[in-house]
Amino acid sequence: DQQVKQNSPSLSVQEGRISILNCDYTNSMFDYFLWYKKYPAEGPTFLISISSIKDKNEDGRFTVFLNKSAKHLSLHIVPSQPGDSAVYFCAARHSSNTGKLIFGQGTTLQVKP
Amino acid sequence: DADVTQTPRNRITKTGKRIMLECSQTKGHDRMYWYRQDPGLGLRLIYYSFDVKDINKGEISDGYSVSRQAQAKFSLSLESAIPNQTALYFCATSDSTSGDYEQYFGPGTRLTVT
């Protein structure tokens, strides 16, 4: 039972354009969401997060949107750069405060020069 | 120096062998985690530890065991390795007092079981 789903395994965009990565979840008790980026031969690194009490969080070129009614979040990267090419994971935390995160399957983003 | 280190970085072993993967951290975090990454399955939690005396199974703990030797060290053992344990393994840490739920990952260990 995949509680956090990233249905697009890969995405390819042109440099300078917008990249939109999507994530769906099934558990309404998730209250905090994070995006991680992973380069080959490295561990995932934190990118941006959002609490369930918000619907948007912005950090430079990265913006995360949360639609709680649809149980959907998205990561927007504008403008996309070749260095953004990586695997992106979304993750969710349950409100029971266990500290555990549930990760999606990941989306591989390729930004073409 | 990296805050979360994993050894070895790569390992090839044979079916039935016992193997240990080690994780050390200098971040002073109390919580530590072991994940495995498989293509198309993302990161799945194997075991987690909220302090030295608190160890819990994750969603895929069968075939694995762990030891939290100190706050800074958390090791993962495969008692009798099998080919479907071939994967990329990550250790992660977090700080229960930070309030941001962020986990910090090591560089990973690529394990191949033949």
mmCIF file of C-alpha atoms in Angstrom:
data_model
loop_
_atom_site.group_PDB
_atom_site.id
_atom_site.type_symbol
_atom_site.label_atom_id
_atom_site.label_comp_id
_atom_site.label_asym_id
_atom_site.label_seq_id
_atom_site.Cartn_x
_atom_site.Cartn_y
_atom_site.Cartn_z
ATOM 1 C CA ASP A 1 0.000 0.000 0.000
ATOM 2 C CA GLN A 2 1.845 3.021 -1.323
ATOM 3 C CA GLN A 3 0.734 5.956 0.827
ATOM 4 C CA VAL A 4 2.858 8.474 -1.049
ATOM 5 C CA LYS A 5 2.882 8.206 -4.823
ATOM 6 C CA GLN A 6 4.878 9.899 -7.523
ATOM 7 C CA ASN A 7 3.205 8.634 -10.655
ATOM 8 C CA SER A 8 5.656 10.091 -13.144
ATOM 9 C CA PRO A 9 8.937 8.155 -13.121
ATOM 10 C CA SER A 10 10.639 10.747 -15.301
ATOM 11 C CA LEU A 11 10.302 14.285 -16.620
ATOM 12 C CA SER A 12 12.294 16.126 -19.254
ATOM 13 C CA VAL A 13 12.226 19.923 -19.642
ATOM 14 C CA GLN A 14 14.198 22.577 -21.482
ATOM 15 C CA GLU A 15 16.556 24.834 -19.592
ATOM 16 C CA GLY A 16 14.796 28.024 -18.528
ATOM 17 C CA ARG A 17 11.334 26.496 -18.539
ATOM 18 C CA ILE A 18 9.245 25.411 -15.561
ATOM 19 C CA SER A 19 9.554 21.924 -14.087
ATOM 20 C CA ILE A 20 6.526 20.603 -12.211
ATOM 21 C CA LEU A 21 6.896 17.462 -10.154
ATOM 22 C CA ASN A 22 3.794 15.925 -8.635
ATOM 23 C CA CYS A 23 3.082 13.835 -5.569
ATOM 24 C CA ASP A 24 -0.155 12.317 -4.266
ATOM 25 C CA TYR A 25 -0.853 10.888 -0.841
ATOM 26 C CA THR A 26 -3.646 8.841 0.637
ATOM 27 C CA ASN A 27 -3.418 9.398 4.394
ATOM 28 C CA SER A 28 -5.241 12.491 5.668
ATOM 29 C CA MET A 29 -3.216 12.295 8.896
ATOM 30 C CA PHE A 30 -0.029 13.426 7.151
ATOM 31 C CA ASP A 31 0.750 16.918 8.397
ATOM 32 C CA TYR A 32 4.161 17.793 6.997
ATOM 33 C CA PHE A 33 5.668 17.242 3.589
ATOM 34 C CA LEU A 34 9.226 17.429 2.320
ATOM 35 C CA TRP A 35 11.010 17.291 -1.009
ATOM 36 C CA TYR A 36 14.447 15.764 -1.367
ATOM 37 C CA LYS A 37 16.847 15.848 -4.303
ATOM 38 C CA LYS A 38 19.280 13.050 -5.065
ATOM 39 C CA TYR A 39 22.267 13.088 -7.391
ATOM 40 C CA PRO A 40 23.940 9.841 -8.518
ATOM 41 C CA ALA A 41 26.372 8.383 -5.973
ATOM 42 C CA GLU A 42 25.127 10.754 -3.265
ATOM 43 C CA GLY A 43 22.537 10.584 -0.527
ATOM 44 C CA PRO A 44 19.262 12.514 -0.770
ATOM 45 C CA THR A 45 19.448 16.131 0.379
ATOM 46 C CA PHE A 46 16.617 18.228 1.736
ATOM 47 C CA LEU A 47 15.182 20.774 -0.666
ATOM 48 C CA ILE A 48 12.010 22.348 0.685
ATOM 49 C CA SER A 49 9.117 21.518 2.982
ATOM 50 C CA ILE A 50 5.572 22.580 3.767
ATOM 51 C CA SER A 51 3.288 22.219 6.731
ATOM 52 C CA SER A 52 -0.299 21.144 6.218
ATOM 53 C CA ILE A 53 -1.496 24.472 7.614
ATOM 54 C CA LYS A 54 -0.070 26.209 4.562
ATOM 55 C CA ASP A 55 -0.798 25.875 0.879
ATOM 56 C CA LYS A 56 2.422 27.323 -0.501
ATOM 57 C CA ASN A 57 6.055 27.650 0.455
ATOM 58 C CA GLU A 58 8.687 29.338 -1.642
ATOM 59 C CA ASP A 59 12.482 29.258 -1.537
ATOM 60 C CA GLY A 60 14.224 30.922 -4.422
ATOM 61 C CA ARG A 61 13.500 29.026 -7.631
ATOM 62 C CA PHE A 62 11.625 26.308 -5.747
ATOM 63 C CA THR A 63 7.975 26.484 -4.704
ATOM 64 C CA VAL A 64 5.901 23.729 -3.157
ATOM 65 C CA PHE A 65 2.122 23.816 -3.383
ATOM 66 C CA LEU A 66 -0.184 21.755 -1.200
ATOM 67 C CA ASN A 67 -3.819 20.961 -2.021
ATOM 68 C CA LYS A 68 -5.126 19.144 1.041
ATOM 69 C CA SER A 69 -8.586 18.478 -0.345
ATOM 70 C CA ALA A 70 -7.025 16.680 -3.311
ATOM 71 C CA LYS A 71 -4.225 15.165 -1.195
ATOM 72 C CA HIS A 72 -1.774 16.466 -3.747
ATOM 73 C CA LEU A 73 1.434 18.427 -3.646
ATOM 74 C CA SER A 74 3.660 19.721 -6.372
ATOM 75 C CA LEU A 75 7.155 21.129 -6.648
ATOM 76 C CA HIS A 76 7.725 23.919 -9.151
ATOM 77 C CA ILE A 77 11.216 24.819 -10.310
ATOM 78 C CA VAL A 78 11.464 28.101 -12.212
ATOM 79 C CA PRO A 79 13.615 28.592 -14.176
ATOM 80 C CA SER A 80 14.947 25.069 -14.538
ATOM 81 C CA GLN A 81 18.712 24.668 -14.837
ATOM 82 C CA PRO A 82 20.803 21.695 -16.027
ATOM 83 C CA GLY A 83 22.154 21.332 -12.478
ATOM 84 C CA ASP A 84 18.613 20.557 -11.340
ATOM 85 C CA SER A 85 18.809 17.210 -13.162
ATOM 86 C CA ALA A 86 18.409 14.656 -10.377
ATOM 87 C CA VAL A 87 15.917 12.293 -8.765
ATOM 88 C CA TYR A 88 13.311 14.074 -6.645
ATOM 89 C CA PHE A 89 11.534 12.351 -3.774
ATOM 90 C CA CYS A 90 8.529 13.652 -1.906
ATOM 91 C CA ALA A 91 8.037 12.524 1.671
ATOM 92 C CA ALA A 92 5.294 12.825 4.272
ATOM 93 C CA ARG A 93 5.192 12.787 8.055
ATOM 94 C CA HIS A 94 2.321 11.383 10.081
ATOM 95 C CA SER A 95 0.788 13.685 12.700
ATOM 96 C CA SER A 96 1.388 11.067 15.404
ATOM 97 C CA ASN A 97 4.895 12.543 15.617
ATOM 98 C CA THR A 98 6.783 9.326 15.218
ATOM 99 C CA GLY A 99 9.544 11.108 13.337
ATOM 100 C CA LYS A 100 9.248 8.654 10.483
ATOM 101 C CA LEU A 101 8.910 9.812 6.907
ATOM 102 C CA ILE A 102 7.101 7.959 4.130
ATOM 103 C CA PHE A 103 8.770 8.444 0.750
ATOM 104 C CA GLY A 104 7.406 8.319 -2.767
ATOM 105 C CA GLN A 105 9.014 6.352 -5.581
ATOM 106 C CA GLY A 106 10.908 9.320 -6.978
ATOM 107 C CA THR A 107 10.830 11.251 -10.264
ATOM 108 C CA THR A 108 13.927 11.621 -12.414
ATOM 109 C CA LEU A 109 14.160 15.148 -13.795
ATOM 110 C CA GLN A 110 16.315 15.888 -16.811
ATOM 111 C CA VAL A 111 16.868 19.521 -17.727
ATOM 112 C CA LYS A 112 18.224 19.868 -21.245
ATOM 113 C CA PRO A 113 20.546 22.780 -22.114
ATOM 114 C CA ASP B 1 34.164 16.114 6.633
ATOM 115 C CA ALA B 2 30.763 14.570 5.997
ATOM 116 C CA ASP B 3 28.303 14.701 8.888
ATOM 117 C CA VAL B 4 26.877 11.236 8.134
ATOM 118 C CA THR B 5 29.289 8.590 6.915
ATOM 119 C CA GLN B 6 28.649 5.064 5.746
ATOM 120 C CA THR B 7 31.064 2.181 5.324
ATOM 121 C CA PRO B 8 31.638 0.432 3.052
ATOM 122 C CA ARG B 9 30.526 2.474 0.048
ATOM 123 C CA ASN B 10 30.365 -0.569 -2.177
ATOM 124 C CA ARG B 11 30.199 -4.252 -1.318
ATOM 125 C CA ILE B 12 29.790 -7.434 -3.304
ATOM 126 C CA THR B 13 29.004 -10.531 -1.292
ATOM 127 C CA LYS B 14 27.733 -14.044 -1.866
ATOM 128 C CA THR B 15 24.400 -15.569 -0.935
ATOM 129 C CA GLY B 16 24.369 -16.801 2.646
ATOM 130 C CA LYS B 17 27.149 -14.552 3.907
ATOM 131 C CA ARG B 18 26.732 -12.273 6.882
ATOM 132 C CA ILE B 19 27.405 -8.637 6.212
ATOM 133 C CA MET B 20 27.363 -5.478 8.302
ATOM 134 C CA LEU B 21 26.879 -1.940 7.062
ATOM 135 C CA GLU B 22 27.994 0.829 9.371
ATOM 136 C CA CYS B 23 26.818 4.385 9.874
ATOM 137 C CA SER B 24 28.390 7.135 11.945
ATOM 138 C CA GLN B 25 27.276 10.716 12.472
ATOM 139 C CA THR B 26 28.826 13.824 13.950
ATOM 140 C CA LYS B 27 25.638 15.898 13.924
ATOM 141 C CA GLY B 28 24.746 15.037 17.514
ATOM 142 C CA HIS B 29 21.304 13.858 16.432
ATOM 143 C CA ASP B 30 19.385 11.415 18.593
ATOM 144 C CA ARG B 31 17.432 9.661 15.849
ATOM 145 C CA MET B 32 18.879 7.354 13.186
ATOM 146 C CA TYR B 33 17.333 5.404 10.329
ATOM 147 C CA TRP B 34 18.192 2.751 7.742
ATOM 148 C CA TYR B 35 16.544 2.802 4.307
ATOM 149 C CA ARG B 36 16.960 0.858 1.115
ATOM 150 C CA GLN B 37 16.383 2.252 -2.339
ATOM 151 C CA ASP B 38 15.206 0.081 -5.203
ATOM 152 C CA PRO B 39 14.326 1.258 -8.714
ATOM 153 C CA GLY B 40 10.659 2.200 -8.900
ATOM 154 C CA LEU B 41 10.121 1.714 -5.162
ATOM 155 C CA GLY B 42 11.731 4.791 -3.714
ATOM 156 C CA LEU B 43 13.146 4.787 -0.206
ATOM 157 C CA ARG B 44 11.756 2.203 2.173
ATOM 158 C CA LEU B 45 12.396 2.211 5.915
ATOM 159 C CA ILE B 46 14.125 -0.879 7.338
ATOM 160 C CA TYR B 47 14.743 0.076 10.985
ATOM 161 C CA TYR B 48 14.816 3.229 13.036
ATOM 162 C CA SER B 49 16.147 4.211 16.435
ATOM 163 C CA PHE B 50 14.999 7.213 18.452
ATOM 164 C CA ASP B 51 17.752 6.774 21.021
ATOM 165 C CA VAL B 52 20.305 4.162 22.046
ATOM 166 C CA LYS B 53 17.730 2.029 23.855
ATOM 167 C CA ASP B 54 14.855 2.520 21.433
ATOM 168 C CA ILE B 55 14.954 0.462 18.230
ATOM 169 C CA ASN B 56 11.952 -0.139 16.004
ATOM 170 C CA LYS B 57 11.148 -2.113 12.898
ATOM 171 C CA GLY B 58 10.270 -0.290 9.726
ATOM 172 C CA GLU B 59 8.176 -1.513 6.834
ATOM 173 C CA ILE B 60 10.693 -4.045 5.475
ATOM 174 C CA SER B 61 12.707 -5.362 8.450
ATOM 175 C CA ASP B 62 12.601 -9.089 7.607
ATOM 176 C CA GLY B 63 16.093 -10.423 6.963
ATOM 177 C CA TYR B 64 17.773 -7.474 8.684
ATOM 178 C CA SER B 65 18.902 -6.598 12.194
ATOM 179 C CA VAL B 66 20.414 -3.452 13.680
ATOM 180 C CA SER B 67 22.540 -2.330 16.566
ATOM 181 C CA ARG B 68 22.779 1.160 18.065
ATOM 182 C CA GLN B 69 26.205 0.985 19.680
ATOM 183 C CA ALA B 70 26.221 4.644 20.711
ATOM 184 C CA GLN B 71 24.258 7.749 19.900
ATOM 185 C CA ALA B 72 26.540 8.350 16.937
ATOM 186 C CA LYS B 73 26.651 4.804 15.541
ATOM 187 C CA PHE B 74 23.966 2.651 13.981
ATOM 188 C CA SER B 75 24.807 -0.534 12.113
ATOM 189 C CA LEU B 76 22.701 -2.717 9.842
ATOM 190 C CA SER B 77 23.313 -6.460 9.515
ATOM 191 C CA LEU B 78 22.194 -8.979 6.977
ATOM 192 C CA GLU B 79 22.540 -12.307 8.785
ATOM 193 C CA SER B 80 22.326 -14.404 5.641
ATOM 194 C CA ALA B 81 22.364 -12.294 2.517
ATOM 195 C CA ILE B 82 20.091 -13.152 -0.413
ATOM 196 C CA PRO B 83 20.092 -11.739 -3.955
ATOM 197 C CA ASN B 84 16.905 -9.686 -3.494
ATOM 198 C CA GLN B 85 18.729 -7.678 -0.842
ATOM 199 C CA THR B 86 20.802 -6.191 -3.633
ATOM 200 C CA ALA B 87 20.050 -2.480 -3.324
ATOM 201 C CA LEU B 88 21.336 0.935 -2.364
ATOM 202 C CA TYR B 89 21.286 1.402 1.413
ATOM 203 C CA PHE B 90 21.095 4.768 3.140
ATOM 204 C CA CYS B 91 21.542 5.790 6.732
ATOM 205 C CA ALA B 92 19.860 8.984 7.921
ATOM 206 C CA THR B 93 19.692 11.052 11.095
ATOM 207 C CA SER B 94 17.326 13.600 12.576
ATOM 208 C CA ASP B 95 17.060 15.796 15.619
ATOM 209 C CA SER B 96 13.904 15.306 17.666
ATOM 210 C CA THR B 97 14.230 18.816 19.107
ATOM 211 C CA SER B 98 14.504 20.677 15.807
ATOM 212 C CA GLY B 99 10.811 20.706 14.955
ATOM 213 C CA ASP B 100 11.412 20.514 11.233
ATOM 214 C CA TYR B 101 11.326 16.714 10.729
ATOM 215 C CA GLU B 102 14.198 16.927 8.260
ATOM 216 C CA GLN B 103 16.391 13.867 7.894
ATOM 217 C CA TYR B 104 20.033 14.021 6.846
ATOM 218 C CA PHE B 105 21.325 11.210 4.686
ATOM 219 C CA GLY B 106 24.671 9.534 4.286
ATOM 220 C CA PRO B 107 26.190 8.889 0.857
ATOM 221 C CA GLY B 108 24.856 5.343 0.623
ATOM 222 C CA THR B 109 26.235 1.822 0.368
ATOM 223 C CA ARG B 110 25.737 -0.100 -2.863
ATOM 224 C CA LEU B 111 25.324 -3.764 -1.933
ATOM 225 C CA THR B 112 25.315 -6.574 -4.463
ATOM 226 C CA VAL B 113 24.474 -10.118 -3.392
ATOM 227 C CA THR B 114 25.441 -12.759 -5.951
#
